[in-house]
Amino acid sequence: MAVVVEQTIPFSSSSLDLQNSQRWNKLFPLIRPTVQTVQTAKGQTILVDTAQAKGQHVHIVAIGSLGNFSSKLLDDGNVTAIVTDQSGAGLLTPQDIEHALQSAGAAKDQGIVVAKLGKKRRVETHSANLVEIETEGELEQDHVLHLLGNATESSRTSMTQAAELLKLWAKSNSTSHSKFHVEKAEGNPAVLHAEGPSGFQKAKDAIAKDLKQAMKAHSAQETPVTYSVHYSDVNGLSRLENYIIAGEIAQYLDSQNTKYQLSHSTVLNHSDAARGFGISICPIDAHYLAPQSKPQPDTRAAGQGDSSLQALMPKSSNMVFNDAEVRKRIQAGCNAVIKAEPTITEYDTIVGDGDCGYTLRDGANQVLSFIEGKDLGKLPQQVAQLVSELEVNMGGTSGALYCIYLTALAGALASDSSVAKALKTALNQLMKYTRARLGDRTMMDALIPFIDTLESTGDAKQSIEKSKQGVEGTKKMQASLGRSTYLDESATQGVPDPGAYGLLILLEGMTSA
């Protein structure tokens, strides 16, 4: 998980011009070709999805915040219409929306639900076929849109049941909001919860705290229910981070033997650039919402589906390793990385997600813990076993690259005649799994010069010097891969790549021991 100080956006607000309703009136039909522009009698603009207007389900109309539409509004195929402009000759009413939809060919008998952003959660019935629900912010609005779009068929086709569902949601829903904090807590990255900042070592710790907070409002249910759970990442978490959040939410709910429907959206907060997430939870009677099916467990036998990297796992070694010497080098390198974590984090806060220091520190701690009581004279076998633990505990892109490299290194240490050759063999394997090369402003700018020099000269000090030169060179490079590519070149000048710097610290510690 990342600590973020400032959101990095490749385009300025003025160039995006998202507060201009006319811009959205042009963009939405491009995103969804079945959308057409309809004017109300008072001159407001409504974008109607003609394909949905002809459907058999209750029509859903969303009134979002101009310039702040969530991903749910942009890609949800269950929404019949979106209001982009509420200004006109008078106040826009649900009845105005109803007439505009009918003029666009929407069937009157289906009924209409108008979901709008507001300051207080409420449901108002205007007629048998027209209900308005007001939500507190985009998180709740996105939750309502998902709930209406994924309810049981009877709830989606019956206006009476849809209204009952909305009233149940408005009465029982609970939320929690958190954002990644710029300060550490107890030496760890922190999340700012409602009650204040709290440090965490694993993502599930921070997410479980929010889930417990949101679930407090729901006591034991007397009738069969499905928990409708919606989470929004705020200001754009990465795809990997979103997968982690979704996975942790699902694991927590499964541990509680809870039936649920889980959904997701991305929202923007222009007043606060910090990234974070929100969770919205509501127990829904099973008559209105069925639980989602759980994925089938992996039933493959051990050894099935082995990759080319797994095929490199060692059985014996051509080299002899001294336990005491190997242990001393590993401990020196890991302790150096742990000590340098604040500096690595500082660099990554400027040019990346702010989590590189924590990732490398956690990986170093895991290695130190792993080697306790292990026979490092059997180094290839121990490196192979280490990878399985690092894969679980060392996150981020750098964690994945280290695991790939170490997996290949385990096999190379068993088959090659020298450590330098084994390092080169593993590097060649790693380069099959990443496009990063010298000059791309990544950890490869430290790794490649070190290994190439060590293989050709056998001189560790000279290899470290070449690696230092590689890291120093990243201060002047324009990134071509990773998060830094979203930053202006001026923002990265003078700052070394955090991953390359962290690897250099590790190599220096190991070679100097």
XYZ file of C-alpha atoms in Angstrom:
513
model
C 0.000 0.000 0.000
C 1.212 3.501 -0.755
C 1.728 6.734 1.132
C 0.840 9.580 -1.223
C 1.581 13.250 -0.643
C 0.289 14.708 -3.877
C -1.776 13.262 -6.678
C 0.063 13.188 -9.999
C -2.140 13.960 -13.006
C -0.668 14.193 -16.512
C -3.120 16.956 -17.541
C -4.004 20.184 -15.787
C -7.578 20.943 -14.687
C -7.759 23.829 -17.149
C -6.840 21.632 -20.120
C -9.284 18.898 -19.095
C -12.087 21.467 -18.655
C -14.244 18.908 -16.852
C -16.423 21.558 -15.202
C -17.825 22.419 -18.638
C -21.103 20.545 -19.196
C -20.764 20.929 -22.960
C -17.552 18.922 -22.803
C -19.367 16.038 -21.104
C -22.210 16.286 -23.599
C -19.638 15.465 -26.288
C -17.611 12.928 -24.293
C -20.411 10.649 -23.102
C -21.720 9.784 -26.607
C -18.138 8.858 -27.539
C -17.834 6.587 -24.499
C -21.228 5.035 -25.169
C -22.488 5.423 -28.782
C -26.124 4.696 -27.819
C -26.272 7.940 -25.787
C -28.157 10.937 -27.178
C -28.654 14.471 -25.825
C -32.152 15.444 -24.673
C -33.315 18.854 -23.460
C -35.909 19.334 -20.726
C -38.682 21.897 -21.108
C -36.605 24.225 -18.894
C -33.438 23.865 -20.974
C -31.433 21.408 -18.885
C -29.369 18.735 -20.655
C -29.906 15.027 -20.047
C -27.881 12.294 -21.714
C -30.126 9.298 -22.408
C -28.900 5.823 -23.290
C -31.485 4.871 -25.894
C -30.618 1.164 -25.572
C -31.475 1.227 -21.856
C -34.546 3.396 -22.464
C -36.069 0.557 -24.470
C -35.292 -2.040 -21.793
C -37.691 -3.800 -19.435
C -36.119 -2.744 -16.136
C -36.807 0.227 -13.889
C -35.028 3.239 -15.364
C -32.129 4.689 -13.357
C -31.223 8.357 -13.718
C -28.050 9.662 -12.067
C -27.422 13.278 -11.177
C -23.700 13.544 -10.474
C -21.330 16.349 -9.592
C -20.212 18.083 -12.781
C -16.507 17.464 -13.401
C -16.448 14.798 -10.724
C -18.266 11.866 -12.319
C -17.143 8.538 -10.885
C -16.140 5.560 -12.989
C -19.499 3.995 -12.104
C -21.341 6.663 -14.082
C -18.918 6.412 -16.968
C -19.091 2.658 -17.510
C -22.248 1.371 -15.819
C -24.507 -0.177 -18.450
C -27.527 -0.169 -16.102
C -27.930 3.619 -15.997
C -30.565 4.916 -18.414
C -29.721 8.616 -18.185
C -27.202 11.055 -16.681
C -27.873 14.708 -15.936
C -24.846 16.814 -16.845
C -26.364 20.299 -16.574
C -28.922 21.341 -13.951
C -28.970 25.030 -14.900
C -31.901 26.277 -16.959
C -35.049 28.359 -16.837
C -35.991 26.878 -13.463
C -35.204 24.236 -10.844
C -34.780 20.756 -12.339
C -37.360 18.410 -10.827
C -37.794 14.615 -11.034
C -40.951 15.305 -13.066
C -38.876 17.236 -15.642
C -36.566 14.223 -15.937
C -39.542 11.882 -16.295
C -40.974 13.923 -19.195
C -37.564 14.129 -20.905
C -37.131 10.350 -20.724
C -40.573 9.764 -22.170
C -39.767 12.126 -25.042
C -36.655 10.012 -25.714
C -38.784 6.864 -26.003
C -38.532 5.458 -22.481
C -41.544 3.383 -21.519
C -43.650 5.111 -18.854
C -44.815 1.979 -17.053
C -41.329 0.813 -16.081
C -40.882 3.510 -13.461
C -37.935 5.805 -12.778
C -35.450 6.080 -9.913
C -33.556 9.383 -9.726
C -30.294 9.002 -7.760
C -28.738 12.349 -6.872
C -25.863 13.589 -4.764
C -26.813 15.494 -1.654
C -26.001 16.184 1.962
C -28.501 13.908 3.643
C -29.565 10.359 2.874
C -33.283 10.250 2.037
C -35.890 8.614 -0.213
C -38.869 10.537 -1.573
C -41.771 8.982 -3.489
C -43.223 11.447 -6.024
C -45.639 8.988 -7.609
C -46.126 5.260 -8.059
C -43.645 5.339 -10.942
C -41.200 8.022 -9.762
C -38.883 7.756 -6.738
C -35.980 10.020 -5.811
C -33.074 8.941 -3.590
C -30.459 11.369 -2.279
C -27.062 10.060 -1.134
C -24.208 11.473 0.906
C -21.410 11.645 -1.672
C -20.210 9.637 -4.668
C -19.417 6.494 -2.656
C -23.045 6.074 -1.632
C -24.380 7.056 -5.041
C -22.162 4.455 -6.718
C -23.369 1.893 -4.180
C -27.007 2.653 -5.012
C -26.334 2.403 -8.751
C -24.718 -1.009 -8.314
C -27.472 -2.211 -5.998
C -30.231 -1.243 -8.434
C -28.372 -2.726 -11.382
C -27.605 -6.049 -9.711
C -30.728 -6.669 -7.639
C -32.928 -9.696 -8.269
C -34.927 -9.673 -11.483
C -38.193 -9.038 -9.635
C -36.664 -5.978 -7.910
C -35.355 -4.592 -11.192
C -38.691 -4.939 -12.997
C -41.038 -3.871 -10.183
C -41.124 -0.203 -9.199
C -42.742 -1.146 -5.889
C -39.922 -3.518 -4.980
C -37.279 -1.065 -6.194
C -38.727 1.606 -3.890
C -38.763 -0.810 -0.938
C -35.154 -1.756 -1.668
C -34.070 1.896 -1.656
C -35.831 2.590 1.636
C -34.120 -0.414 3.190
C -30.760 0.792 1.942
C -31.279 4.358 3.172
C -32.256 3.099 6.628
C -29.492 0.536 7.125
C -26.434 1.607 5.120
C -23.180 2.473 6.896
C -19.892 3.837 5.542
C -16.259 4.365 6.471
C -13.698 6.615 4.803
C -9.894 6.485 4.978
C -7.006 8.131 3.193
C -3.311 7.405 3.160
C -1.559 9.650 5.663
C 1.550 11.686 4.865
C 3.014 10.965 8.312
C 4.250 7.648 9.677
C 2.649 6.031 12.703
C 4.821 3.804 14.896
C 7.430 3.709 12.133
C 4.957 2.320 9.583
C 2.902 3.822 6.753
C -0.393 5.114 8.104
C -4.025 5.405 7.103
C -6.085 8.326 8.357
C -9.305 6.777 9.687
C -12.257 8.648 11.170
C -10.732 8.413 14.656
C -7.255 9.486 13.513
C -4.113 8.063 11.881
C -3.225 4.424 12.429
C -0.082 2.627 11.295
C -0.231 -0.712 9.504
C 2.209 -3.329 8.244
C -0.167 -5.219 5.957
C -3.058 -3.984 3.836
C -5.538 -6.290 5.531
C -4.919 -4.585 8.887
C -6.035 -1.186 7.595
C -8.962 -2.589 5.603
C -10.217 -4.802 8.442
C -10.351 -1.754 10.713
C -12.669 0.045 8.297
C -14.792 -3.047 7.743
C -15.276 -3.547 11.468
C -16.249 0.119 11.793
C -18.809 -0.134 8.989
C -20.179 -3.462 10.264
C -20.754 -2.121 13.791
C -24.129 -0.761 12.779
C -25.395 -4.178 11.732
C -26.330 -6.529 14.530
C -27.248 -10.167 13.985
C -29.835 -10.468 11.220
C -33.035 -12.398 11.906
C -33.838 -13.085 8.240
C -31.532 -14.294 5.431
C -29.620 -11.310 4.084
C -26.993 -10.519 1.505
C -24.522 -7.823 2.442
C -24.214 -5.312 -0.351
C -20.622 -4.054 -0.103
C -19.279 -1.293 -2.311
C -15.823 0.207 -2.081
C -14.412 3.192 -3.949
C -10.762 4.001 -4.395
C -10.264 7.755 -4.128
C -8.046 9.683 -6.542
C -6.912 6.627 -8.428
C -5.241 3.681 -6.722
C -3.342 1.352 -9.024
C -4.970 -1.782 -10.389
C -2.787 -3.919 -8.119
C -3.814 -1.915 -5.040
C -7.482 -2.262 -5.974
C -7.067 -6.022 -6.361
C -5.495 -6.123 -2.887
C -8.374 -4.153 -1.336
C -11.014 -6.309 -3.036
C -9.226 -9.484 -2.001
C -8.903 -8.395 1.628
C -12.574 -7.364 1.800
C -13.648 -10.719 0.366
C -11.399 -12.662 2.764
C -12.731 -10.732 5.749
C -16.363 -11.328 4.772
C -15.661 -14.997 4.084
C -14.078 -15.336 7.527
C -17.357 -14.028 9.008
C -19.389 -16.560 6.968
C -21.143 -13.617 5.358
C -22.979 -13.792 2.028
C -22.276 -10.695 -0.019
C -22.204 -8.809 -3.303
C -19.000 -6.803 -3.781
C -18.629 -3.903 -6.208
C -16.113 -1.157 -6.939
C -15.747 2.304 -8.461
C -13.170 5.080 -8.675
C -14.039 8.598 -7.492
C -12.135 11.884 -7.534
C -11.787 14.406 -4.741
C -10.585 17.703 -6.186
C -10.471 19.414 -2.787
C -8.076 16.837 -1.276
C -5.491 15.214 -3.547
C -4.589 12.455 -1.069
C -5.469 8.962 -2.218
C -7.569 6.598 -0.144
C -10.664 4.405 -0.131
C -14.209 4.274 1.218
C -16.432 1.317 2.065
C -20.233 1.296 2.031
C -22.120 -1.676 3.540
C -25.786 -2.567 3.850
C -27.571 -5.844 4.774
C -30.247 -6.473 2.134
C -33.042 -9.026 2.373
C -32.167 -11.972 0.132
C -35.443 -11.420 -1.727
C -33.977 -8.224 -3.202
C -30.312 -9.189 -3.642
C -28.706 -12.602 -4.231
C -25.109 -13.238 -3.078
C -22.408 -13.500 -5.681
C -20.942 -16.907 -6.360
C -17.550 -17.644 -4.901
C -14.623 -18.637 -7.143
C -13.865 -22.325 -7.283
C -10.742 -23.394 -5.362
C -7.664 -24.427 -7.318
C -7.806 -28.224 -7.506
C -4.705 -28.730 -9.616
C -2.248 -31.268 -8.281
C 1.052 -29.977 -6.982
C 3.500 -29.439 -9.814
C 0.845 -28.803 -12.485
C 1.268 -25.619 -14.462
C 4.941 -25.146 -13.549
C 6.453 -22.118 -15.256
C 9.870 -21.945 -16.880
C 11.153 -20.268 -13.731
C 9.916 -23.086 -11.508
C 11.759 -25.527 -13.746
C 14.989 -23.858 -12.621
C 14.511 -24.951 -8.984
C 17.759 -26.580 -7.765
C 18.357 -30.098 -6.518
C 22.098 -29.815 -5.849
C 24.961 -27.348 -6.324
C 28.304 -27.265 -8.171
C 29.642 -24.612 -5.770
C 30.492 -24.839 -2.068
C 29.050 -22.158 0.226
C 30.249 -21.248 3.716
C 27.320 -20.716 6.077
C 29.038 -18.078 8.241
C 30.287 -16.011 5.287
C 26.974 -16.130 3.425
C 25.056 -15.248 6.597
C 27.334 -12.293 7.347
C 26.879 -10.861 3.841
C 23.113 -11.296 3.843
C 22.722 -9.742 7.282
C 24.946 -6.783 6.382
C 23.011 -6.091 3.176
C 19.578 -6.389 4.774
C 20.509 -4.246 7.789
C 21.862 -1.571 5.446
C 18.547 -1.483 3.565
C 16.544 -1.282 6.795
C 18.712 1.620 7.978
C 18.322 3.436 4.641
C 14.522 3.073 4.525
C 13.793 6.747 5.444
C 16.016 7.981 2.615
C 14.525 5.556 0.081
C 11.015 6.542 1.205
C 11.870 10.230 0.892
C 13.050 9.734 -2.693
C 9.974 7.678 -3.594
C 7.636 10.226 -2.007
C 8.987 12.757 -4.531
C 9.030 10.618 -7.674
C 6.751 7.633 -6.962
C 4.119 6.151 -4.667
C 6.120 6.602 -1.476
C 6.145 2.871 -0.694
C 9.481 1.675 -2.119
C 11.315 2.121 1.193
C 8.689 0.161 3.094
C 8.667 -2.599 0.476
C 12.439 -3.066 0.603
C 12.517 -2.771 4.402
C 9.798 -5.388 4.815
C 11.574 -7.668 2.351
C 14.867 -7.275 4.251
C 13.177 -8.058 7.557
C 11.579 -11.129 6.001
C 14.962 -12.358 4.746
C 16.574 -11.860 8.165
C 13.761 -13.778 9.809
C 13.927 -16.544 7.207
C 17.648 -17.290 7.518
C 17.472 -17.836 11.284
C 18.261 -21.498 11.909
C 18.701 -22.248 8.187
C 21.756 -24.024 6.763
C 23.074 -21.431 4.297
C 25.682 -23.900 3.130
C 22.770 -25.175 1.029
C 22.284 -21.730 -0.466
C 20.484 -22.617 -3.719
C 17.816 -24.608 -1.910
C 17.371 -21.902 0.745
C 17.034 -19.134 -1.854
C 14.354 -21.173 -3.624
C 12.410 -21.580 -0.368
C 12.841 -17.893 0.485
C 11.042 -16.817 -2.688
C 7.762 -18.426 -1.641
C 7.734 -16.280 1.511
C 8.757 -13.063 -0.235
C 5.992 -13.526 -2.819
C 3.432 -13.224 -0.020
C 5.073 -10.539 2.099
C 6.920 -8.268 -0.342
C 4.568 -6.219 -2.488
C 4.913 -3.684 -5.280
C 6.622 -3.907 -8.644
C 10.055 -4.142 -7.046
C 8.886 -7.080 -4.909
C 7.790 -8.971 -8.022
C 11.106 -8.296 -9.775
C 13.132 -9.436 -6.758
C 11.118 -12.674 -6.579
C 11.597 -13.412 -10.267
C 15.316 -12.703 -10.013
C 15.831 -14.786 -6.868
C 13.902 -17.712 -8.344
C 16.218 -17.703 -11.351
C 19.260 -17.174 -9.109
C 18.415 -20.264 -7.035
C 18.692 -22.447 -10.121
C 21.796 -20.670 -11.393
C 23.625 -21.088 -8.063
C 23.095 -24.822 -8.380
C 24.293 -25.150 -11.978
C 26.876 -22.427 -12.658
C 30.543 -22.574 -11.663
C 30.773 -19.133 -9.985
C 28.569 -16.624 -8.215
C 29.263 -13.998 -10.886
C 28.077 -16.359 -13.631
C 24.989 -17.253 -11.582
C 24.142 -13.569 -11.127
C 24.432 -13.069 -14.910
C 22.279 -16.115 -15.671
C 19.584 -14.848 -13.327
C 19.767 -11.387 -14.901
C 19.188 -12.870 -18.350
C 16.113 -14.677 -17.002
C 14.793 -11.508 -15.352
C 15.096 -9.560 -18.604
C 12.621 -11.968 -20.183
C 9.989 -10.770 -17.709
C 10.549 -7.001 -17.725
C 11.061 -4.403 -20.439
C 13.276 -2.328 -18.128
C 16.838 -1.844 -19.354
C 19.714 0.559 -18.730
C 18.520 4.155 -19.034
C 14.876 3.501 -18.132
C 15.335 4.909 -14.598
C 14.671 1.685 -12.706
C 16.526 -0.716 -10.404
C 18.125 -2.156 -13.554
C 20.378 0.927 -13.703
C 22.044 -0.377 -10.529
C 21.789 -4.126 -11.187
C 23.076 -4.416 -14.758
C 26.343 -2.430 -14.284
C 27.129 -4.346 -11.092
C 26.637 -7.792 -12.615
C 28.319 -7.033 -15.952
C 31.387 -5.589 -14.216
C 31.599 -8.421 -11.676
C 31.375 -11.045 -14.407
C 34.070 -9.415 -16.554
C 36.517 -8.335 -13.805
C 35.670 -10.322 -10.677
C 36.291 -7.094 -8.725
C 33.475 -6.370 -6.238
C 34.668 -2.814 -5.436
C 34.827 -1.877 -9.102
C 31.375 -3.407 -9.609
C 29.951 -1.286 -6.788
C 31.518 1.827 -8.320
C 29.848 1.092 -11.665
C 26.545 0.537 -9.878
C 26.953 3.896 -8.096
C 27.508 5.576 -11.445
C 24.340 3.949 -12.737
C 22.292 5.203 -9.789
C 23.817 8.671 -10.083
C 22.825 8.715 -13.742
C 19.160 8.193 -12.873
C 19.118 11.687 -11.339
C 19.194 13.126 -14.858
C 17.014 10.560 -16.641
C 13.441 10.959 -17.818
C 11.514 7.872 -16.692
C 10.106 5.652 -19.439
C 8.519 3.049 -17.129
C 6.621 3.151 -13.831
C 4.862 5.899 -11.870
C 7.541 8.505 -12.562
C 6.460 8.632 -16.213
C 3.426 10.667 -15.095
C 5.633 13.375 -13.617
C 7.111 16.349 -15.379
C 10.849 15.925 -16.003
C 11.623 18.826 -13.656
C 10.049 16.902 -10.741
C 12.512 13.986 -11.050
C 15.705 15.906 -11.772
C 18.302 15.524 -9.024
C 16.470 12.627 -7.355
C 17.818 9.098 -7.905
C 15.461 6.288 -8.771
C 14.418 4.881 -5.354
C 14.515 1.256 -6.487
C 17.995 1.624 -7.973
C 19.228 3.433 -4.858
C 17.790 0.764 -2.549
C 19.427 -2.033 -4.555
C 22.770 -0.200 -4.439
C 22.524 -0.009 -0.641
C 21.882 -3.770 -0.525
C 24.829 -4.551 -2.812
C 27.169 -2.231 -0.893
C 26.257 -3.889 2.379
C 26.767 -7.404 1.043
C 30.091 -6.733 -0.695
C 31.603 -4.794 2.214
C 30.866 -7.498 4.817
